[in-house]
PDB file of C-alpha atoms in Angstrom:
ATOM      1  CA  MET A   1      45.069 -42.611   9.220  1.00  0.00           C
ATOM      2  CA  ALA A   2      45.609 -45.196  11.245  1.00  0.00           C
ATOM      3  CA  THR A   3      46.687 -44.535  14.735  1.00  0.00           C
ATOM      4  CA  ASP A   4      48.294 -48.047  15.322  1.00  0.00           C
ATOM      5  CA  ASN A   5      52.011 -50.076  13.415  1.00  0.00           C
ATOM      6  CA  LYS A   6      49.228 -51.479  10.589  1.00  0.00           C
ATOM      7  CA  TYR A   7      51.161 -49.501   7.546  1.00  0.00           C
ATOM      8  CA  ASP A   8      54.235 -49.090   9.480  1.00  0.00           C
ATOM      9  CA  ARG A   9      57.398 -51.812   6.861  1.00  0.00           C
ATOM     10  CA  GLN A  10      55.643 -48.985   3.952  1.00  0.00           C
ATOM     11  CA  LEU A  11      55.380 -45.975   6.478  1.00  0.00           C
ATOM     12  CA  ARG A  12      59.516 -47.175   6.156  1.00  0.00           C
ATOM     13  CA  LEU A  13      59.380 -46.456   2.843  1.00  0.00           C
ATOM     14  CA  TRP A  14      57.243 -43.537   1.775  1.00  0.00           C
ATOM     15  CA  GLY A  15      57.493 -41.919   5.392  1.00  0.00           C
ATOM     16  CA  ALA A  16      54.497 -40.081   6.615  1.00  0.00           C
ATOM     17  CA  GLN A  17      53.936 -37.549   3.998  1.00  0.00           C
ATOM     18  CA  GLY A  18      53.367 -40.303   1.150  1.00  0.00           C
ATOM     19  CA  GLN A  19      51.152 -42.191   3.031  1.00  0.00           C
ATOM     20  CA  LYS A  20      48.653 -38.681   4.022  1.00  0.00           C
ATOM     21  CA  ALA A  21      48.961 -37.978   0.581  1.00  0.00           C
ATOM     22  CA  LEU A  22      48.022 -42.071  -0.293  1.00  0.00           C
ATOM     23  CA  SER A  23      44.455 -41.099   2.641  1.00  0.00           C
ATOM     24  CA  GLU A  24      43.525 -38.376   0.890  1.00  0.00           C
ATOM     25  CA  ALA A  25      43.272 -39.903  -2.395  1.00  0.00           C
ATOM     26  CA  HIS A  26      40.370 -40.947  -4.084  1.00  0.00           C
ATOM     27  CA  VAL A  27      41.112 -43.525  -6.960  1.00  0.00           C
ATOM     28  CA  LEU A  28      38.298 -44.202 -10.026  1.00  0.00           C
ATOM     29  CA  LEU A  29      38.092 -47.352 -10.966  1.00  0.00           C
ATOM     30  CA  LEU A  30      37.156 -47.407 -15.172  1.00  0.00           C
ATOM     31  CA  GLY A  31      36.447 -51.514 -16.210  1.00  0.00           C
ATOM     32  CA  ALA A  32      35.660 -53.484 -13.198  1.00  0.00           C
ATOM     33  CA  GLY A  33      37.619 -56.598 -13.889  1.00  0.00           C
ATOM     34  CA  PRO A  34      40.454 -58.200 -13.204  1.00  0.00           C
ATOM     35  CA  ALA A  35      43.190 -56.371 -14.693  1.00  0.00           C
ATOM     36  CA  GLY A  36      41.009 -53.953 -12.645  1.00  0.00           C
ATOM     37  CA  THR A  37      40.406 -54.915  -9.092  1.00  0.00           C
ATOM     38  CA  GLU A  38      43.385 -56.553  -8.864  1.00  0.00           C
ATOM     39  CA  THR A  39      45.264 -53.119  -8.995  1.00  0.00           C
ATOM     40  CA  LEU A  40      42.726 -51.111  -6.393  1.00  0.00           C
ATOM     41  CA  LYS A  41      43.175 -53.898  -4.507  1.00  0.00           C
ATOM     42  CA  ASN A  42      46.824 -53.159  -4.112  1.00  0.00           C
ATOM     43  CA  LEU A  43      45.489 -49.434  -3.464  1.00  0.00           C
ATOM     44  CA  VAL A  44      42.738 -50.044  -1.218  1.00  0.00           C
ATOM     45  CA  LEU A  45      45.374 -52.828   0.787  1.00  0.00           C
ATOM     46  CA  PRO A  46      48.088 -50.004   2.080  1.00  0.00           C
ATOM     47  CA  GLY A  47      45.254 -46.778   2.615  1.00  0.00           C
ATOM     48  CA  VAL A  48      44.028 -44.591   0.021  1.00  0.00           C
ATOM     49  CA  GLY A  49      41.345 -42.684   0.824  1.00  0.00           C
ATOM     50  CA  ARG A  50      38.355 -43.174  -0.721  1.00  0.00           C
ATOM     51  CA  PHE A  51      37.469 -45.339  -4.435  1.00  0.00           C
ATOM     52  CA  THR A  52      34.854 -45.304  -6.778  1.00  0.00           C
ATOM     53  CA  VAL A  53      34.072 -48.544  -9.107  1.00  0.00           C
ATOM     54  CA  VAL A  54      32.230 -47.739 -13.002  1.00  0.00           C
ATOM     55  CA  ASP A  55      31.520 -50.395 -14.733  1.00  0.00           C
ATOM     56  CA  GLY A  56      28.303 -50.974 -17.360  1.00  0.00           C
ATOM     57  CA  GLU A  57      28.393 -55.287 -17.282  1.00  0.00           C
ATOM     58  CA  LYS A  58      27.045 -57.849 -14.456  1.00  0.00           C
ATOM     59  CA  VAL A  59      28.966 -59.863 -12.919  1.00  0.00           C
ATOM     60  CA  GLU A  60      29.001 -63.724 -15.479  1.00  0.00           C
ATOM     61  CA  GLU A  61      29.652 -67.556 -14.698  1.00  0.00           C
ATOM     62  CA  ARG A  62      33.030 -66.698 -16.489  1.00  0.00           C
ATOM     63  CA  ASP A  63      34.599 -63.271 -14.567  1.00  0.00           C
ATOM     64  CA  THR A  64      34.226 -66.255 -11.438  1.00  0.00           C
ATOM     65  CA  GLY A  65      37.227 -68.007 -12.841  1.00  0.00           C
ATOM     66  CA  ASN A  66      39.211 -65.537 -13.339  1.00  0.00           C
ATOM     67  CA  ASN A  67      37.871 -62.289 -11.271  1.00  0.00           C
ATOM     68  CA  PHE A  68      39.004 -62.845  -7.270  1.00  0.00           C
ATOM     69  CA  PHE A  69      36.084 -60.310  -6.085  1.00  0.00           C
ATOM     70  CA  VAL A  70      33.442 -61.933  -7.777  1.00  0.00           C
ATOM     71  CA  ARG A  71      31.712 -64.637  -5.499  1.00  0.00           C
ATOM     72  CA  LYS A  72      28.847 -67.387  -7.949  1.00  0.00           C
ATOM     73  CA  SER A  73      26.027 -65.970  -5.941  1.00  0.00           C
ATOM     74  CA  ASP A  74      27.311 -62.365  -7.651  1.00  0.00           C
ATOM     75  CA  VAL A  75      25.945 -63.925 -10.795  1.00  0.00           C
ATOM     76  CA  GLY A  76      23.193 -61.666 -12.920  1.00  0.00           C
ATOM     77  CA  ARG A  77      24.099 -58.013 -10.454  1.00  0.00           C
ATOM     78  CA  PRO A  78      26.157 -55.421 -11.983  1.00  0.00           C
ATOM     79  CA  ARG A  79      29.546 -56.300 -11.296  1.00  0.00           C
ATOM     80  CA  ALA A  80      30.290 -52.594 -10.499  1.00  0.00           C
ATOM     81  CA  ALA A  81      28.927 -53.274  -6.757  1.00  0.00           C
ATOM     82  CA  ALA A  82      30.000 -56.995  -6.682  1.00  0.00           C
ATOM     83  CA  THR A  83      33.671 -55.562  -7.061  1.00  0.00           C
ATOM     84  CA  ALA A  84      33.445 -52.518  -4.506  1.00  0.00           C
ATOM     85  CA  GLU A  85      32.366 -54.812  -2.283  1.00  0.00           C
ATOM     86  CA  LEU A  86      34.132 -57.176  -1.572  1.00  0.00           C
ATOM     87  CA  LEU A  87      36.655 -54.817  -1.878  1.00  0.00           C
ATOM     88  CA  ALA A  88      36.135 -52.563   0.474  1.00  0.00           C
ATOM     89  CA  GLU A  89      36.029 -55.022   2.846  1.00  0.00           C
ATOM     90  CA  LEU A  90      39.718 -55.803   2.515  1.00  0.00           C
ATOM     91  CA  ASN A  91      40.699 -52.250   4.711  1.00  0.00           C
ATOM     92  CA  PRO A  92      37.729 -50.490   7.283  1.00  0.00           C
ATOM     93  CA  ASP A  93      39.856 -47.370   6.763  1.00  0.00           C
ATOM     94  CA  VAL A  94      38.535 -47.000   3.133  1.00  0.00           C
ATOM     95  CA  ARG A  95      35.572 -45.952   1.689  1.00  0.00           C
ATOM     96  CA  GLY A  96      34.344 -47.230  -1.007  1.00  0.00           C
ATOM     97  CA  ALA A  97      31.596 -46.352  -4.099  1.00  0.00           C
ATOM     98  CA  HIS A  98      30.366 -48.012  -7.171  1.00  0.00           C
ATOM     99  CA  ARG A  99      28.401 -46.776 -10.301  1.00  0.00           C
ATOM    100  CA  VAL A 100      26.928 -48.898 -12.581  1.00  0.00           C
ATOM    101  CA  ALA A 101      27.895 -47.457 -16.032  1.00  0.00           C
ATOM    102  CA  ARG A 102      28.987 -47.432 -19.148  1.00  0.00           C
ATOM    103  CA  VAL A 103      33.311 -46.774 -19.906  1.00  0.00           C
ATOM    104  CA  SER A 104      32.879 -45.224 -22.732  1.00  0.00           C
ATOM    105  CA  ASP A 105      28.815 -43.222 -21.954  1.00  0.00           C
ATOM    106  CA  LEU A 106      30.448 -41.211 -18.752  1.00  0.00           C
ATOM    107  CA  VAL A 107      33.827 -40.529 -20.987  1.00  0.00           C
ATOM    108  CA  SER A 108      32.302 -38.933 -23.689  1.00  0.00           C
ATOM    109  CA  LYS A 109      28.981 -37.371 -21.352  1.00  0.00           C
ATOM    110  CA  GLU A 110      30.788 -36.539 -18.053  1.00  0.00           C
ATOM    111  CA  PRO A 111      34.153 -35.029 -17.814  1.00  0.00           C
ATOM    112  CA  GLN A 112      33.053 -33.957 -15.066  1.00  0.00           C
ATOM    113  CA  PHE A 113      32.583 -37.243 -12.483  1.00  0.00           C
ATOM    114  CA  ILE A 114      36.269 -37.995 -13.751  1.00  0.00           C
ATOM    115  CA  ARG A 115      37.804 -34.515 -13.261  1.00  0.00           C
ATOM    116  CA  GLN A 116      36.754 -35.197  -8.468  1.00  0.00           C
ATOM    117  CA  HIS A 117      39.364 -38.138  -8.207  1.00  0.00           C
ATOM    118  CA  THR A 118      43.072 -37.442  -7.758  1.00  0.00           C
ATOM    119  CA  LEU A 119      44.118 -40.896  -9.932  1.00  0.00           C
ATOM    120  CA  VAL A 120      42.574 -42.496 -12.068  1.00  0.00           C
ATOM    121  CA  VAL A 121      42.979 -46.652 -13.215  1.00  0.00           C
ATOM    122  CA  ALA A 122      41.638 -47.753 -16.069  1.00  0.00           C
ATOM    123  CA  ALA A 123      41.643 -51.478 -17.084  1.00  0.00           C
ATOM    124  CA  GLN A 124      40.462 -53.136 -20.861  1.00  0.00           C
ATOM    125  CA  VAL A 125      39.171 -50.465 -22.083  1.00  0.00           C
ATOM    126  CA  ASP A 126      38.444 -49.479 -26.087  1.00  0.00           C
ATOM    127  CA  PRO A 127      41.023 -47.373 -27.725  1.00  0.00           C
ATOM    128  CA  GLN A 128      38.766 -44.843 -28.821  1.00  0.00           C
ATOM    129  CA  THR A 129      37.869 -44.009 -25.169  1.00  0.00           C
ATOM    130  CA  LEU A 130      41.155 -44.542 -23.527  1.00  0.00           C
ATOM    131  CA  GLN A 131      41.908 -41.928 -26.223  1.00  0.00           C
ATOM    132  CA  GLN A 132      39.933 -39.534 -25.643  1.00  0.00           C
ATOM    133  CA  LEU A 133      39.852 -40.581 -21.969  1.00  0.00           C
ATOM    134  CA  GLY A 134      43.692 -39.779 -21.894  1.00  0.00           C
ATOM    135  CA  GLU A 135      42.825 -36.515 -23.754  1.00  0.00           C
ATOM    136  CA  LEU A 136      40.958 -35.352 -20.638  1.00  0.00           C
ATOM    137  CA  CYS A 137      43.393 -35.629 -17.836  1.00  0.00           C
ATOM    138  CA  TRP A 138      45.931 -34.717 -19.367  1.00  0.00           C
ATOM    139  CA  ALA A 139      43.756 -31.558 -20.300  1.00  0.00           C
ATOM    140  CA  ALA A 140      43.137 -31.915 -16.200  1.00  0.00           C
ATOM    141  CA  ASN A 141      46.812 -32.873 -14.366  1.00  0.00           C
ATOM    142  CA  LEU A 142      45.683 -36.178 -13.486  1.00  0.00           C
ATOM    143  CA  PRO A 143      47.288 -39.024 -13.746  1.00  0.00           C
ATOM    144  CA  LEU A 144      46.100 -41.867 -15.365  1.00  0.00           C
ATOM    145  CA  VAL A 145      47.135 -45.385 -15.528  1.00  0.00           C
ATOM    146  CA  VAL A 146      46.356 -47.555 -18.380  1.00  0.00           C
ATOM    147  CA  CYS A 147      46.356 -51.489 -17.853  1.00  0.00           C
ATOM    148  CA  ARG A 148      45.642 -54.092 -20.025  1.00  0.00           C
ATOM    149  CA  THR A 149      45.968 -58.058 -20.030  1.00  0.00           C
ATOM    150  CA  TYR A 150      46.555 -60.258 -23.130  1.00  0.00           C
ATOM    151  CA  GLY A 151      46.080 -63.649 -20.922  1.00  0.00           C
ATOM    152  CA  LEU A 152      49.573 -64.071 -19.223  1.00  0.00           C
ATOM    153  CA  LEU A 153      50.351 -61.573 -21.033  1.00  0.00           C
ATOM    154  CA  GLY A 154      50.126 -57.724 -19.239  1.00  0.00           C
ATOM    155  CA  SER A 155      51.155 -54.063 -20.190  1.00  0.00           C
ATOM    156  CA  VAL A 156      50.715 -51.072 -17.685  1.00  0.00           C
ATOM    157  CA  ARG A 157      51.981 -47.425 -18.455  1.00  0.00           C
ATOM    158  CA  LEU A 158      51.044 -44.271 -16.962  1.00  0.00           C
ATOM    159  CA  GLN A 159      50.807 -40.696 -18.350  1.00  0.00           C
ATOM    160  CA  ILE A 160      51.660 -37.708 -16.458  1.00  0.00           C
ATOM    161  CA  ARG A 161      52.449 -34.040 -17.164  1.00  0.00           C
ATOM    162  CA  SER A 162      55.664 -34.364 -14.161  1.00  0.00           C
ATOM    163  CA  LEU A 163      55.369 -35.879 -10.310  1.00  0.00           C
ATOM    164  CA  ASP A 164      58.135 -33.461  -8.329  1.00  0.00           C
ATOM    165  CA  ILE A 165      58.505 -35.002  -4.661  1.00  0.00           C
ATOM    166  CA  VAL A 166      61.136 -33.223  -2.607  1.00  0.00           C
ATOM    167  CA  GLU A 167      61.009 -34.300   0.756  1.00  0.00           C
ATOM    168  CA  SER A 168      65.137 -33.795   3.113  1.00  0.00           C
ATOM    169  CA  LYS A 169      64.848 -37.154   5.863  1.00  0.00           C
ATOM    170  CA  SER A 170      67.630 -38.189   7.326  1.00  0.00           C
ATOM    171  CA  GLU A 171      68.399 -41.772   6.363  1.00  0.00           C
ATOM    172  CA  ASN A 172      69.415 -43.484   9.877  1.00  0.00           C
ATOM    173  CA  LYS A 173      68.339 -42.038  13.243  1.00  0.00           C
ATOM    174  CA  LEU A 174      71.718 -41.526  15.567  1.00  0.00           C
ATOM    175  CA  TRP A 175      70.696 -43.228  18.768  1.00  0.00           C
ATOM    176  CA  ASP A 176      72.143 -42.047  21.744  1.00  0.00           C
ATOM    177  CA  LEU A 177      73.697 -44.562  23.683  1.00  0.00           C
ATOM    178  CA  ARG A 178      75.045 -42.552  26.733  1.00  0.00           C
ATOM    179  CA  LEU A 179      78.484 -44.070  25.779  1.00  0.00           C
ATOM    180  CA  ARG A 180      80.783 -40.500  26.689  1.00  0.00           C
ATOM    181  CA  GLU A 181      79.209 -40.013  29.964  1.00  0.00           C
ATOM    182  CA  PRO A 182      77.449 -43.637  31.205  1.00  0.00           C
ATOM    183  CA  PHE A 183      75.116 -43.406  33.748  1.00  0.00           C
ATOM    184  CA  PRO A 184      75.768 -44.730  36.921  1.00  0.00           C
ATOM    185  CA  GLU A 185      73.766 -48.101  36.601  1.00  0.00           C
ATOM    186  CA  LEU A 186      76.032 -48.591  32.918  1.00  0.00           C
ATOM    187  CA  ASP A 187      79.890 -47.990  34.896  1.00  0.00           C
ATOM    188  CA  ARG A 188      78.926 -50.197  37.481  1.00  0.00           C
ATOM    189  CA  MET A 189      77.918 -52.799  34.629  1.00  0.00           C
ATOM    190  CA  THR A 190      80.656 -52.626  32.481  1.00  0.00           C
ATOM    191  CA  ASP A 191      82.933 -53.154  35.216  1.00  0.00           C
ATOM    192  CA  ALA A 192      81.368 -55.939  36.555  1.00  0.00           C
ATOM    193  CA  LEU A 193      81.307 -57.345  32.637  1.00  0.00           C
ATOM    194  CA  ASP A 194      85.258 -59.850  32.281  1.00  0.00           C
ATOM    195  CA  LEU A 195      85.333 -60.434  28.814  1.00  0.00           C
ATOM    196  CA  ASP A 196      87.795 -63.246  29.369  1.00  0.00           C
ATOM    197  CA  SER A 197      85.771 -65.480  31.817  1.00  0.00           C
ATOM    198  CA  LEU A 198      83.170 -65.511  29.750  1.00  0.00           C
ATOM    199  CA  ASP A 199      82.656 -69.065  27.204  1.00  0.00           C
ATOM    200  CA  ASP A 200      81.836 -68.403  23.582  1.00  0.00           C
ATOM    201  CA  HIS A 201      78.732 -69.394  24.224  1.00  0.00           C
ATOM    202  CA  ALA A 202      77.409 -66.613  27.013  1.00  0.00           C
ATOM    203  CA  HIS A 203      79.824 -63.946  25.559  1.00  0.00           C
ATOM    204  CA  ALA A 204      77.747 -64.387  22.388  1.00  0.00           C
ATOM    205  CA  HIS A 205      74.319 -63.518  24.490  1.00  0.00           C
ATOM    206  CA  VAL A 206      76.433 -60.110  25.947  1.00  0.00           C
ATOM    207  CA  PRO A 207      73.784 -56.776  24.971  1.00  0.00           C
ATOM    208  CA  TRP A 208      75.738 -55.152  22.771  1.00  0.00           C
ATOM    209  CA  VAL A 209      75.185 -51.774  24.255  1.00  0.00           C
ATOM    210  CA  LEU A 210      77.565 -53.149  27.051  1.00  0.00           C
ATOM    211  CA  LEU A 211      80.002 -54.934  23.996  1.00  0.00           C
ATOM    212  CA  LEU A 212      80.566 -50.967  22.810  1.00  0.00           C
ATOM    213  CA  ALA A 213      80.576 -48.990  26.352  1.00  0.00           C
ATOM    214  CA  LYS A 214      83.503 -51.265  27.531  1.00  0.00           C
ATOM    215  CA  ALA A 215      85.144 -50.965  24.567  1.00  0.00           C
ATOM    216  CA  ALA A 216      84.684 -47.424  24.722  1.00  0.00           C
ATOM    217  CA  LYS A 217      85.968 -47.282  28.712  1.00  0.00           C
ATOM    218  CA  ASN A 218      89.368 -49.549  27.698  1.00  0.00           C
ATOM    219  CA  TRP A 219      89.516 -47.017  25.016  1.00  0.00           C
ATOM    220  CA  ARG A 220      89.315 -43.536  27.580  1.00  0.00           C
ATOM    221  CA  ALA A 221      91.857 -45.622  30.087  1.00  0.00           C
ATOM    222  CA  GLN A 222      94.286 -45.212  26.920  1.00  0.00           C
ATOM    223  CA  HIS A 223      93.585 -41.948  25.409  1.00  0.00           C
ATOM    224  CA  ASN A 224      93.866 -39.766  28.885  1.00  0.00           C
ATOM    225  CA  GLY A 225      89.746 -40.490  29.690  1.00  0.00           C
ATOM    226  CA  ALA A 226      89.652 -38.630  25.621  1.00  0.00           C
ATOM    227  CA  SER A 227      86.795 -40.881  23.950  1.00  0.00           C
ATOM    228  CA  PRO A 228      87.263 -41.297  20.162  1.00  0.00           C
ATOM    229  CA  SER A 229      87.253 -37.699  18.492  1.00  0.00           C
ATOM    230  CA  THR A 230      89.360 -37.651  15.123  1.00  0.00           C
ATOM    231  CA  ARG A 231      88.780 -39.617  12.000  1.00  0.00           C
ATOM    232  CA  ASP A 232      91.699 -41.773  12.345  1.00  0.00           C
ATOM    233  CA  GLU A 233      90.958 -42.803  16.463  1.00  0.00           C
ATOM    234  CA  LYS A 234      87.257 -43.236  15.430  1.00  0.00           C
ATOM    235  CA  GLU A 235      89.073 -46.452  12.225  1.00  0.00           C
ATOM    236  CA  GLU A 236      90.932 -47.617  15.343  1.00  0.00           C
ATOM    237  CA  PHE A 237      87.986 -47.203  17.201  1.00  0.00           C
ATOM    238  CA  ARG A 238      85.742 -49.599  14.699  1.00  0.00           C
ATOM    239  CA  LYS A 239      88.796 -52.079  14.035  1.00  0.00           C
ATOM    240  CA  LEU A 240      88.729 -52.775  18.157  1.00  0.00           C
ATOM    241  CA  ILE A 241      84.739 -54.151  18.067  1.00  0.00           C
ATOM    242  CA  ALA A 242      85.422 -56.295  15.077  1.00  0.00           C
ATOM    243  CA  ALA A 243      88.280 -57.861  16.713  1.00  0.00           C
ATOM    244  CA  GLY A 244      85.525 -58.617  19.692  1.00  0.00           C
TER     245      GLY A 244
END
């Protein structure tokens, strides 16, 4: 997994463990048409570990009008190779591979190949092959995503036995602003701050921590040096802050 902030936004969504699971996954795409490649794109960008594209067709002229992951120069090439190549370019952290084979043949003759993966995405697969694939994935406890498009309409189905995730983590990190025991520099800045002498523009640019420190110091001065401790006192302090 990358060590910079490349995945920062999604880390906030599913955390480090979720990103680790994604980076260790190997996704199998069966069918390299537009529905399949767009689905796989949304796993490549956030950093899936590996993917393999399986497709038995060659790129035709019509593919260049509905599939972003083929070029006009790819016409006549295996569609699996052309799409895997461009998908891999989206994220250098991801390893991409392809295999030129009919999906129906792979499902019926090489089930062990399918079982090597952690997720299967089947796009525009015919019903008979899909039935076989579903039974194979169910027996292997292998998650299966089935997607199909009809012009501007589409459907997505998920087959999985169960998925239980229990990860306890704090929703919000509490930062210590040193308001109870301010360090000397903060104390001096708080003493020098005269809010009553500031106009609205200058008041709006006072750092929030200074406003809190000033209010906390005023509170302690009126309560024998004690900070808010009870529920009622904390609520009163919040109202004091809100009133400015």
